[in-house]
Amino acid sequence: MPTWEDKLILPDGQIASYQQEEHTRKFKLVAEPIAHNILPEVTIDVLGYNGNTPGPMIVVKQGEWVEIEVENRTEGPTTLHVHGLSKPNTQDGRPPIEPSPKIKPGERFTYRFQALQVGTFFYHSTENFQENLGLVGAFVVLPNDYNTHQVMLPDRDYTLIVQQWQIEQPELGKVFPGTYKPVKFGIQPNFFTINGKCFPEATPLQTKFGERLRLRFINKSSSSHSMHTHGHDFNIVEVDGFTRTGMMDDTISLASGKRIDVELIANNPGKWPINGTKTFHQSNNGHTPGGMITQLIYNE
Amino acid sequence: MPTWEDKLILPDGQIASYQQEEHTRKFKLVAEPIAHNILPEVTIDVLGYNGNTPGPMIVVKQGEWVEIEVENRTEGPTTLHVHGLSKPNTQDGRPPIEPSPKIKPGERFTYRFQALQVGTFFYHSTENFQENLGLVGAFVVLPNDYNTHQVMLPDRDYTLIVQQWQIEQPELGKVFPGTYKPVKFGIQPNFFTINGKCFPEATPLQTKFGERLRLRFINKSSSSHSMHTHGHDFNIVEVDGFTRTGMMDDTISLASGKRIDVELIANNPGKWPINGTKTFHQSNNGHTPGGMITQLIYNE
Amino acid sequence: MPTWEDKLILPDGQIASYQQEEHTRKFKLVAEPIAHNILPEVTIDVLGYNGNTPGPMIVVKQGEWVEIEVENRTEGPTTLHVHGLSKPNTQDGRPPIEPSPKIKPGERFTYRFQALQVGTFFYHSTENFQENLGLVGAFVVLPNDYNTHQVMLPDRDYTLIVQQWQIEQPELGKVFPGTYKPVKFGIQPNFFTINGKCFPEATPLQTKFGERLRLRFINKSSSSHSMHTHGHDFNIVEVDGFTRTGMMDDTISLASGKRIDVELIANNPGKWPINGTKTFHQSNNGHTPGGMITQLIYNE
């Protein structure tokens, strides 16, 4: 019998591997400089976990303990904060307010805490704008007993992390190929990605007629994004890991720091955009189409 | 007996005329360059449908078929997408992802689909920032049987489309009269309109004491707008066409792509602003008062 | 027996003093230029009420009459609008639309109205961007009978007003000490405060294990802010003064003009950040940590 974990898909990314020891899942994240392609012709010198941005998706079951060893191969200190998941502040990754260490370059630290809440969360560095430069990843806690959980198992369960990047370009309206170091402050973003890829590079989501899909939208960026799937409505099932009922929408406003899980019924065959509705965000530096668009494609 | 259609009002705009044939309503939209006054002294060279921005409000009843012939008199290709209304992707107007054509300059295309959902929607071009330059309009699907529909007929039913424009001006704080071509990217907007007009040019909404008004707020712009009516509370009755209950607010956050239908009871006579709460948005290029403000005026 | 009023705390600000006469509470606000420290080394020449920004928190009981005498010691006209509270438009402070006066420099005006609604509101000037320059304050209406009110008395009740400031600085990434006059348009803010203070200057919130805290978040700024407390979840109890039930979140999207009241259970001892999640907003002109961060500290 398939489990919920078998259903999870992070397009253009990896599910994190781990070692299970009793009730603990042990993960390893290496924070390091990476050269990452948001488009075939645009490479960004940013930071990633285990070679990619967003980092690998961490998946645990409710009640399990989690250990995340973070190795810092970046040039400055780093930290790891799992946003939304309650845990002791020694493990929460927000120094200097919390008694949680800064991990110096070349050093390691292992965070350990129990995943008490079910839902969609994300992890990120809290140091010096590193989250704007790529140090972010999904963190999903599944219910520990699917059969009794009120939310039925979806046919497919996609996680989509939106990001935005401020990359110097001589002018708006076209894409200038090259390798760039994004501006860490990110006040004036001009490239917009889903799981690290601009349209048309984002790998489409697949479905079949009649399926029930879950989409987990995650936003750590500093803008809100209005996410929308053409031809389909969204049933909002969870916000920040908390159940919602009777809340249909076709466009969700995904504010900074929020996670919205929606379900949609695959009842309208074809090929469809899944996108942020802000016009400039549907471009690569003003060149359309581009940006924060991926696709939903029916196979039969 | 008055019908719901008799109650619909688009201040500073038109309800689209149509031809009824059996269960089909046939509309004609001409996308074309227009010179449009957002203020008496500020003309913008933009794009409109049938001579105005926003375009005429399309109104149909649930279950009816809709035909919209779009004639392209602009210089580039255009398309028409009705946001939020589910339909086959051949009629959804989002090439190249969908198998829906780009309409070349001088050409026409007729979109045909059934209006299966009740609610407030909007149509717009998806080509090359044309939606930022004026190619947007309201699309309302009324329930086909008012008597049995759970939402009672309002006394008046106003639709308000918010837009924003980036118009080059030598400095902030005053309005420089002239004719301008707005910057299509629209990243730094400095003029803000309701149904195409800045305050004080927006035509006020009228009411009488004791009436129940419905306001349909539509936002295709790339910012969120916090809409508010002084002296009155909002009962949110629909979001994206989906019913909400027990959801009162005095200020609604209208994110990009969203439609929020509110009702208010006209119980506080006088003259009142209806406005977006962002301070700069209540100005014309920084000159106050201006921008995204209209008025509610009681006639006894 | 302690009353709800005894529980109210405005960190880094004052509760407004008043004179009670029968069922009327009489307040006095002086709008005037102030030199205000958002950081020890950064002074801003702005406007305040009674010497501070935000102004003193006005507290009344539902059903009471309120008189607010506003004395204008600024250089331009001023007004006072209590956002969200319904009242006659002669007392609503939004000329020229409403028949409410502009208060000239050196003059006074007394607003008088009844507080019919319970909830969290705010007052502000509506003249010439004065609200961007500091003329804003909290306004809370408590239920007049705590014992029968459905929301139980919290152990502590904190009000947090977020503001943002555009202060000229030679470059991003550090703080240049000095005295500055913020740009009133506020389009490109670079300093972010809670009750007028940037991190680390904001006075922390105090709690004890087991307490139920109410946090009243108020946003008159022109951006939305995603407010979040590490290690704790939010139970949203009121939005714009209207009750919400069954609405848990860990991050609230506080749009311009909105007030969101949350409760949290102090069940996770230690020291925790309360912050806006937008990365740049957690800095002082790009210097981290800073900005829109305060702290929750457990005593015992």
mmCIF file with all atom_site columns, N, CA and C in Angstrom, chain B residues 168-222:
data_model
loop_
_atom_site.group_PDB
_atom_site.id
_atom_site.type_symbol
_atom_site.label_atom_id
_atom_site.label_alt_id
_atom_site.label_comp_id
_atom_site.label_asym_id
_atom_site.label_entity_id
_atom_site.label_seq_id
_atom_site.pdbx_PDB_ins_code
_atom_site.Cartn_x
_atom_site.Cartn_y
_atom_site.Cartn_z
_atom_site.occupancy
_atom_site.B_iso_or_equiv
_atom_site.pdbx_formal_charge
_atom_site.auth_seq_id
_atom_site.auth_comp_id
_atom_site.auth_asym_id
_atom_site.auth_atom_id
_atom_site.pdbx_PDB_model_num
ATOM 1   N N  . GLU B 1 168 ? 6.012   58.668 -16.076 1.00 0.00 ? 168 GLU B N  1
ATOM 2   C CA . GLU B 1 168 ? 7.197   59.468 -15.782 1.00 0.00 ? 168 GLU B CA 1
ATOM 3   C C  . GLU B 1 168 ? 6.818   60.901 -15.410 1.00 0.00 ? 168 GLU B C  1
ATOM 4   N N  . GLN B 1 169 ? 7.347   61.351 -14.296 1.00 0.00 ? 169 GLN B N  1
ATOM 5   C CA . GLN B 1 169 ? 7.101   62.711 -13.828 1.00 0.00 ? 169 GLN B CA 1
ATOM 6   C C  . GLN B 1 169 ? 8.433   63.230 -13.304 1.00 0.00 ? 169 GLN B C  1
ATOM 7   N N  . PRO B 1 170 ? 8.708   64.519 -13.496 1.00 0.00 ? 170 PRO B N  1
ATOM 8   C CA . PRO B 1 170 ? 10.030  65.036 -13.111 1.00 0.00 ? 170 PRO B CA 1
ATOM 9   C C  . PRO B 1 170 ? 10.331  64.919 -11.615 1.00 0.00 ? 170 PRO B C  1
ATOM 10  N N  . GLU B 1 171 ? 9.308   65.019 -10.788 1.00 0.00 ? 171 GLU B N  1
ATOM 11  C CA . GLU B 1 171 ? 9.545   64.850 -9.349  1.00 0.00 ? 171 GLU B CA 1
ATOM 12  C C  . GLU B 1 171 ? 8.247   64.468 -8.661  1.00 0.00 ? 171 GLU B C  1
ATOM 13  N N  . LEU B 1 172 ? 8.372   63.980 -7.439  1.00 0.00 ? 172 LEU B N  1
ATOM 14  C CA . LEU B 1 172 ? 7.209   63.619 -6.641  1.00 0.00 ? 172 LEU B CA 1
ATOM 15  C C  . LEU B 1 172 ? 6.611   64.854 -5.973  1.00 0.00 ? 172 LEU B C  1
ATOM 16  N N  . GLY B 1 173 ? 5.297   64.813 -5.722  1.00 0.00 ? 173 GLY B N  1
ATOM 17  C CA . GLY B 1 173 ? 4.673   65.868 -4.922  1.00 0.00 ? 173 GLY B CA 1
ATOM 18  C C  . GLY B 1 173 ? 3.740   66.756 -5.714  1.00 0.00 ? 173 GLY B C  1
ATOM 19  N N  . LYS B 1 174 ? 3.868   66.759 -7.048  1.00 0.00 ? 174 LYS B N  1
ATOM 20  C CA . LYS B 1 174 ? 2.860   67.442 -7.839  1.00 0.00 ? 174 LYS B CA 1
ATOM 21  C C  . LYS B 1 174 ? 2.590   66.683 -9.124  1.00 0.00 ? 174 LYS B C  1
ATOM 22  N N  . VAL B 1 175 ? 1.544   67.139 -9.796  1.00 0.00 ? 175 VAL B N  1
ATOM 23  C CA . VAL B 1 175 ? 1.138   66.498 -11.037 1.00 0.00 ? 175 VAL B CA 1
ATOM 24  C C  . VAL B 1 175 ? 1.558   67.396 -12.191 1.00 0.00 ? 175 VAL B C  1
ATOM 25  N N  . PHE B 1 176 ? 2.278   66.844 -13.123 1.00 0.00 ? 176 PHE B N  1
ATOM 26  C CA . PHE B 1 176 ? 2.728   67.590 -14.294 1.00 0.00 ? 176 PHE B CA 1
ATOM 27  C C  . PHE B 1 176 ? 1.795   67.268 -15.448 1.00 0.00 ? 176 PHE B C  1
ATOM 28  N N  . PRO B 1 177 ? 1.003   68.265 -15.886 1.00 0.00 ? 177 PRO B N  1
ATOM 29  C CA . PRO B 1 177 ? 0.015   68.003 -16.927 1.00 0.00 ? 177 PRO B CA 1
ATOM 30  C C  . PRO B 1 177 ? 0.682   67.549 -18.220 1.00 0.00 ? 177 PRO B C  1
ATOM 31  N N  . GLY B 1 178 ? -0.030  66.737 -18.967 1.00 0.00 ? 178 GLY B N  1
ATOM 32  C CA . GLY B 1 178 ? 0.515   66.292 -20.241 1.00 0.00 ? 178 GLY B CA 1
ATOM 33  C C  . GLY B 1 178 ? -0.064  64.963 -20.668 1.00 0.00 ? 178 GLY B C  1
ATOM 34  N N  . THR B 1 179 ? 0.500   64.474 -21.747 1.00 0.00 ? 179 THR B N  1
ATOM 35  C CA . THR B 1 179 ? 0.121   63.176 -22.292 1.00 0.00 ? 179 THR B CA 1
ATOM 36  C C  . THR B 1 179 ? 1.320   62.250 -22.143 1.00 0.00 ? 179 THR B C  1
ATOM 37  N N  . TYR B 1 180 ? 1.084   61.079 -21.566 1.00 0.00 ? 180 TYR B N  1
ATOM 38  C CA . TYR B 1 180 ? 2.181   60.193 -21.208 1.00 0.00 ? 180 TYR B CA 1
ATOM 39  C C  . TYR B 1 180 ? 1.914   58.760 -21.661 1.00 0.00 ? 180 TYR B C  1
ATOM 40  N N  . LYS B 1 181 ? 2.991   58.065 -21.917 1.00 0.00 ? 181 LYS B N  1
ATOM 41  C CA . LYS B 1 181 ? 2.922   56.630 -22.178 1.00 0.00 ? 181 LYS B CA 1
ATOM 42  C C  . LYS B 1 181 ? 3.446   55.935 -20.921 1.00 0.00 ? 181 LYS B C  1
ATOM 43  N N  . PRO B 1 182 ? 2.591   55.269 -20.171 1.00 0.00 ? 182 PRO B N  1
ATOM 44  C CA . PRO B 1 182 ? 3.074   54.627 -18.943 1.00 0.00 ? 182 PRO B CA 1
ATOM 45  C C  . PRO B 1 182 ? 4.126   53.551 -19.229 1.00 0.00 ? 182 PRO B C  1
ATOM 46  N N  . VAL B 1 183 ? 4.990   53.340 -18.262 1.00 0.00 ? 183 VAL B N  1
ATOM 47  C CA . VAL B 1 183 ? 5.997   52.280 -18.358 1.00 0.00 ? 183 VAL B CA 1
ATOM 48  C C  . VAL B 1 183 ? 5.294   50.943 -18.152 1.00 0.00 ? 183 VAL B C  1
ATOM 49  N N  . LYS B 1 184 ? 5.410   50.063 -19.140 1.00 0.00 ? 184 LYS B N  1
ATOM 50  C CA . LYS B 1 184 ? 4.619   48.824 -19.085 1.00 0.00 ? 184 LYS B CA 1
ATOM 51  C C  . LYS B 1 184 ? 4.987   47.922 -17.914 1.00 0.00 ? 184 LYS B C  1
ATOM 52  N N  . PHE B 1 185 ? 6.246   47.957 -17.479 1.00 0.00 ? 185 PHE B N  1
ATOM 53  C CA . PHE B 1 185 ? 6.672   47.054 -16.402 1.00 0.00 ? 185 PHE B CA 1
ATOM 54  C C  . PHE B 1 185 ? 5.954   47.389 -15.077 1.00 0.00 ? 185 PHE B C  1
ATOM 55  N N  . GLY B 1 186 ? 5.701   48.658 -14.861 1.00 0.00 ? 186 GLY B N  1
ATOM 56  C CA . GLY B 1 186 ? 4.861   49.057 -13.727 1.00 0.00 ? 186 GLY B CA 1
ATOM 57  C C  . GLY B 1 186 ? 5.427   48.763 -12.362 1.00 0.00 ? 186 GLY B C  1
ATOM 58  N N  . ILE B 1 187 ? 6.735   48.723 -12.237 1.00 0.00 ? 187 ILE B N  1
ATOM 59  C CA . ILE B 1 187 ? 7.336   48.364 -10.942 1.00 0.00 ? 187 ILE B CA 1
ATOM 60  C C  . ILE B 1 187 ? 7.197   49.482 -9.914  1.00 0.00 ? 187 ILE B C  1
ATOM 61  N N  . GLN B 1 188 ? 7.195   50.713 -10.377 1.00 0.00 ? 188 GLN B N  1
ATOM 62  C CA . GLN B 1 188 ? 7.168   51.856 -9.461  1.00 0.00 ? 188 GLN B CA 1
ATOM 63  C C  . GLN B 1 188 ? 5.968   52.744 -9.780  1.00 0.00 ? 188 GLN B C  1
ATOM 64  N N  . PRO B 1 189 ? 4.751   52.269 -9.491  1.00 0.00 ? 189 PRO B N  1
ATOM 65  C CA . PRO B 1 189 ? 3.566   53.028 -9.883  1.00 0.00 ? 189 PRO B CA 1
ATOM 66  C C  . PRO B 1 189 ? 3.434   54.327 -9.096  1.00 0.00 ? 189 PRO B C  1
ATOM 67  N N  . ASN B 1 190 ? 2.900   55.362 -9.749  1.00 0.00 ? 190 ASN B N  1
ATOM 68  C CA . ASN B 1 190 ? 2.722   56.649 -9.076  1.00 0.00 ? 190 ASN B CA 1
ATOM 69  C C  . ASN B 1 190 ? 1.347   57.279 -9.319  1.00 0.00 ? 190 ASN B C  1
ATOM 70  N N  . PHE B 1 191 ? 0.500   56.585 -10.103 1.00 0.00 ? 191 PHE B N  1
ATOM 71  C CA . PHE B 1 191 ? -0.895  57.008 -10.250 1.00 0.00 ? 191 PHE B CA 1
ATOM 72  C C  . PHE B 1 191 ? -1.773  55.780 -10.012 1.00 0.00 ? 191 PHE B C  1
ATOM 73  N N  . PHE B 1 192 ? -2.894  55.997 -9.345  1.00 0.00 ? 192 PHE B N  1
ATOM 74  C CA . PHE B 1 192 ? -3.715  54.892 -8.871  1.00 0.00 ? 192 PHE B CA 1
ATOM 75  C C  . PHE B 1 192 ? -5.173  55.212 -9.178  1.00 0.00 ? 192 PHE B C  1
ATOM 76  N N  . THR B 1 193 ? -5.847  54.292 -9.848  1.00 0.00 ? 193 THR B N  1
ATOM 77  C CA . THR B 1 193 ? -7.196  54.595 -10.301 1.00 0.00 ? 193 THR B CA 1
ATOM 78  C C  . THR B 1 193 ? -8.216  53.569 -9.819  1.00 0.00 ? 193 THR B C  1
ATOM 79  N N  . ILE B 1 194 ? -9.461  54.026 -9.739  1.00 0.00 ? 194 ILE B N  1
ATOM 80  C CA . ILE B 1 194 ? -10.618 53.147 -9.563  1.00 0.00 ? 194 ILE B CA 1
ATOM 81  C C  . ILE B 1 194 ? -11.463 53.319 -10.818 1.00 0.00 ? 194 ILE B C  1
ATOM 82  N N  . ASN B 1 195 ? -11.685 52.231 -11.517 1.00 0.00 ? 195 ASN B N  1
ATOM 83  C CA . ASN B 1 195 ? -12.376 52.267 -12.811 1.00 0.00 ? 195 ASN B CA 1
ATOM 84  C C  . ASN B 1 195 ? -11.782 53.329 -13.736 1.00 0.00 ? 195 ASN B C  1
ATOM 85  N N  . GLY B 1 196 ? -10.471 53.452 -13.702 1.00 0.00 ? 196 GLY B N  1
ATOM 86  C CA . GLY B 1 196 ? -9.773  54.303 -14.663 1.00 0.00 ? 196 GLY B CA 1
ATOM 87  C C  . GLY B 1 196 ? -9.651  55.760 -14.293 1.00 0.00 ? 196 GLY B C  1
ATOM 88  N N  . LYS B 1 197 ? -10.087 56.137 -13.100 1.00 0.00 ? 197 LYS B N  1
ATOM 89  C CA . LYS B 1 197 ? -10.049 57.549 -12.713 1.00 0.00 ? 197 LYS B CA 1
ATOM 90  C C  . LYS B 1 197 ? -9.362  57.733 -11.363 1.00 0.00 ? 197 LYS B C  1
ATOM 91  N N  . CYS B 1 198 ? -8.522  58.764 -11.300 1.00 0.00 ? 198 CYS B N  1
ATOM 92  C CA . CYS B 1 198 ? -7.916  59.177 -10.034 1.00 0.00 ? 198 CYS B CA 1
ATOM 93  C C  . CYS B 1 198 ? -8.880  60.094 -9.291  1.00 0.00 ? 198 CYS B C  1
ATOM 94  N N  . PHE B 1 199 ? -8.767  60.124 -7.983  1.00 0.00 ? 199 PHE B N  1
ATOM 95  C CA . PHE B 1 199 ? -9.467  61.132 -7.208  1.00 0.00 ? 199 PHE B CA 1
ATOM 96  C C  . PHE B 1 199 ? -8.914  62.498 -7.600  1.00 0.00 ? 199 PHE B C  1
ATOM 97  N N  . PRO B 1 200 ? -9.709  63.538 -7.797  1.00 0.00 ? 200 PRO B N  1
ATOM 98  C CA . PRO B 1 200 ? -11.152 63.585 -7.525  1.00 0.00 ? 200 PRO B CA 1
ATOM 99  C C  . PRO B 1 200 ? -12.015 63.275 -8.737  1.00 0.00 ? 200 PRO B C  1
ATOM 100 N N  . GLU B 1 201 ? -11.467 62.646 -9.780  1.00 0.00 ? 201 GLU B N  1
ATOM 101 C CA . GLU B 1 201 ? -12.236 62.442 -11.003 1.00 0.00 ? 201 GLU B CA 1
ATOM 102 C C  . GLU B 1 201 ? -13.173 61.239 -10.962 1.00 0.00 ? 201 GLU B C  1
ATOM 103 N N  . ALA B 1 202 ? -12.945 60.312 -10.040 1.00 0.00 ? 202 ALA B N  1
ATOM 104 C CA . ALA B 1 202 ? -13.791 59.116 -9.988  1.00 0.00 ? 202 ALA B CA 1
ATOM 105 C C  . ALA B 1 202 ? -15.236 59.505 -9.639  1.00 0.00 ? 202 ALA B C  1
ATOM 106 N N  . THR B 1 203 ? -16.167 58.982 -10.396 1.00 0.00 ? 203 THR B N  1
ATOM 107 C CA . THR B 1 203 ? -17.587 59.269 -10.169 1.00 0.00 ? 203 THR B CA 1
ATOM 108 C C  . THR B 1 203 ? -18.058 58.593 -8.881  1.00 0.00 ? 203 THR B C  1
ATOM 109 N N  . PRO B 1 204 ? -18.609 59.362 -7.940  1.00 0.00 ? 204 PRO B N  1
ATOM 110 C CA . PRO B 1 204 ? -19.012 58.779 -6.651  1.00 0.00 ? 204 PRO B CA 1
ATOM 111 C C  . PRO B 1 204 ? -20.106 57.715 -6.788  1.00 0.00 ? 204 PRO B C  1
ATOM 112 N N  . LEU B 1 205 ? -20.151 56.837 -5.830  1.00 0.00 ? 205 LEU B N  1
ATOM 113 C CA . LEU B 1 205 ? -21.228 55.856 -5.714  1.00 0.00 ? 205 LEU B CA 1
ATOM 114 C C  . LEU B 1 205 ? -22.378 56.528 -4.967  1.00 0.00 ? 205 LEU B C  1
ATOM 115 N N  . GLN B 1 206 ? -23.575 56.214 -5.382  1.00 0.00 ? 206 GLN B N  1
ATOM 116 C CA . GLN B 1 206 ? -24.762 56.804 -4.768  1.00 0.00 ? 206 GLN B CA 1
ATOM 117 C C  . GLN B 1 206 ? -25.486 55.750 -3.935  1.00 0.00 ? 206 GLN B C  1
ATOM 118 N N  . THR B 1 207 ? -26.111 56.208 -2.865  1.00 0.00 ? 207 THR B N  1
ATOM 119 C CA . THR B 1 207 ? -26.963 55.310 -2.097  1.00 0.00 ? 207 THR B CA 1
ATOM 120 C C  . THR B 1 207 ? -28.046 56.110 -1.390  1.00 0.00 ? 207 THR B C  1
ATOM 121 N N  . LYS B 1 208 ? -28.951 55.369 -0.742  1.00 0.00 ? 208 LYS B N  1
ATOM 122 C CA . LYS B 1 208 ? -29.962 55.990 0.121   1.00 0.00 ? 208 LYS B CA 1
ATOM 123 C C  . LYS B 1 208 ? -29.926 55.283 1.462   1.00 0.00 ? 208 LYS B C  1
ATOM 124 N N  . PHE B 1 209 ? -30.303 55.981 2.484   1.00 0.00 ? 209 PHE B N  1
ATOM 125 C CA . PHE B 1 209 ? -30.311 55.404 3.826   1.00 0.00 ? 209 PHE B CA 1
ATOM 126 C C  . PHE B 1 209 ? -31.124 54.110 3.839   1.00 0.00 ? 209 PHE B C  1
ATOM 127 N N  . GLY B 1 210 ? -30.563 53.085 4.424   1.00 0.00 ? 210 GLY B N  1
ATOM 128 C CA . GLY B 1 210 ? -31.264 51.824 4.575   1.00 0.00 ? 210 GLY B CA 1
ATOM 129 C C  . GLY B 1 210 ? -30.986 50.802 3.493   1.00 0.00 ? 210 GLY B C  1
ATOM 130 N N  . GLU B 1 211 ? -30.309 51.208 2.452   1.00 0.00 ? 211 GLU B N  1
ATOM 131 C CA . GLU B 1 211 ? -30.022 50.261 1.372   1.00 0.00 ? 211 GLU B CA 1
ATOM 132 C C  . GLU B 1 211 ? -28.931 49.260 1.757   1.00 0.00 ? 211 GLU B C  1
ATOM 133 N N  . ARG B 1 212 ? -28.979 48.142 1.058   1.00 0.00 ? 212 ARG B N  1
ATOM 134 C CA . ARG B 1 212 ? -27.891 47.160 1.149   1.00 0.00 ? 212 ARG B CA 1
ATOM 135 C C  . ARG B 1 212 ? -27.129 47.219 -0.159  1.00 0.00 ? 212 ARG B C  1
ATOM 136 N N  . LEU B 1 213 ? -25.855 47.596 -0.079  1.00 0.00 ? 213 LEU B N  1
ATOM 137 C CA . LEU B 1 213 ? -25.032 47.729 -1.272  1.00 0.00 ? 213 LEU B CA 1
ATOM 138 C C  . LEU B 1 213 ? -24.090 46.550 -1.392  1.00 0.00 ? 213 LEU B C  1
ATOM 139 N N  . ARG B 1 214 ? -23.881 46.138 -2.619  1.00 0.00 ? 214 ARG B N  1
ATOM 140 C CA . ARG B 1 214 ? -22.823 45.175 -2.870  1.00 0.00 ? 214 ARG B CA 1
ATOM 141 C C  . ARG B 1 214 ? -21.709 45.908 -3.611  1.00 0.00 ? 214 ARG B C  1
ATOM 142 N N  . LEU B 1 215 ? -20.482 45.713 -3.140  1.00 0.00 ? 215 LEU B N  1
ATOM 143 C CA . LEU B 1 215 ? -19.321 46.269 -3.832  1.00 0.00 ? 215 LEU B CA 1
ATOM 144 C C  . LEU B 1 215 ? -18.451 45.107 -4.278  1.00 0.00 ? 215 LEU B C  1
ATOM 145 N N  . ARG B 1 216 ? -18.188 45.050 -5.573  1.00 0.00 ? 216 ARG B N  1
ATOM 146 C CA . ARG B 1 216 ? -17.323 43.996 -6.116  1.00 0.00 ? 216 ARG B CA 1
ATOM 147 C C  . ARG B 1 216 ? -15.967 44.622 -6.401  1.00 0.00 ? 216 ARG B C  1
ATOM 148 N N  . PHE B 1 217 ? -14.998 44.320 -5.580  1.00 0.00 ? 217 PHE B N  1
ATOM 149 C CA . PHE B 1 217 ? -13.647 44.855 -5.770  1.00 0.00 ? 217 PHE B CA 1
ATOM 150 C C  . PHE B 1 217 ? -12.828 43.873 -6.610  1.00 0.00 ? 217 PHE B C  1
ATOM 151 N N  . ILE B 1 218 ? -12.173 44.392 -7.616  1.00 0.00 ? 218 ILE B N  1
ATOM 152 C CA . ILE B 1 218 ? -11.361 43.574 -8.520  1.00 0.00 ? 218 ILE B CA 1
ATOM 153 C C  . ILE B 1 218 ? -9.964  44.169 -8.605  1.00 0.00 ? 218 ILE B C  1
ATOM 154 N N  . ASN B 1 219 ? -8.958  43.321 -8.456  1.00 0.00 ? 219 ASN B N  1
ATOM 155 C CA . ASN B 1 219 ? -7.572  43.782 -8.536  1.00 0.00 ? 219 ASN B CA 1
ATOM 156 C C  . ASN B 1 219 ? -6.764  42.924 -9.497  1.00 0.00 ? 219 ASN B C  1
ATOM 157 N N  . LYS B 1 220 ? -6.442  43.485 -10.658 1.00 0.00 ? 220 LYS B N  1
ATOM 158 C CA . LYS B 1 220 ? -5.492  42.803 -11.542 1.00 0.00 ? 220 LYS B CA 1
ATOM 159 C C  . LYS B 1 220 ? -4.119  43.447 -11.433 1.00 0.00 ? 220 LYS B C  1
ATOM 160 N N  . SER B 1 221 ? -3.986  44.477 -10.607 1.00 0.00 ? 221 SER B N  1
ATOM 161 C CA . SER B 1 221 ? -2.691  45.149 -10.515 1.00 0.00 ? 221 SER B CA 1
ATOM 162 C C  . SER B 1 221 ? -1.691  44.262 -9.781  1.00 0.00 ? 221 SER B C  1
ATOM 163 N N  . SER B 1 222 ? -0.453  44.700 -9.746  1.00 0.00 ? 222 SER B N  1
ATOM 164 C CA . SER B 1 222 ? 0.609   43.885 -9.165  1.00 0.00 ? 222 SER B CA 1
ATOM 165 C C  . SER B 1 222 ? 0.945   44.268 -7.729  1.00 0.00 ? 222 SER B C  1
#
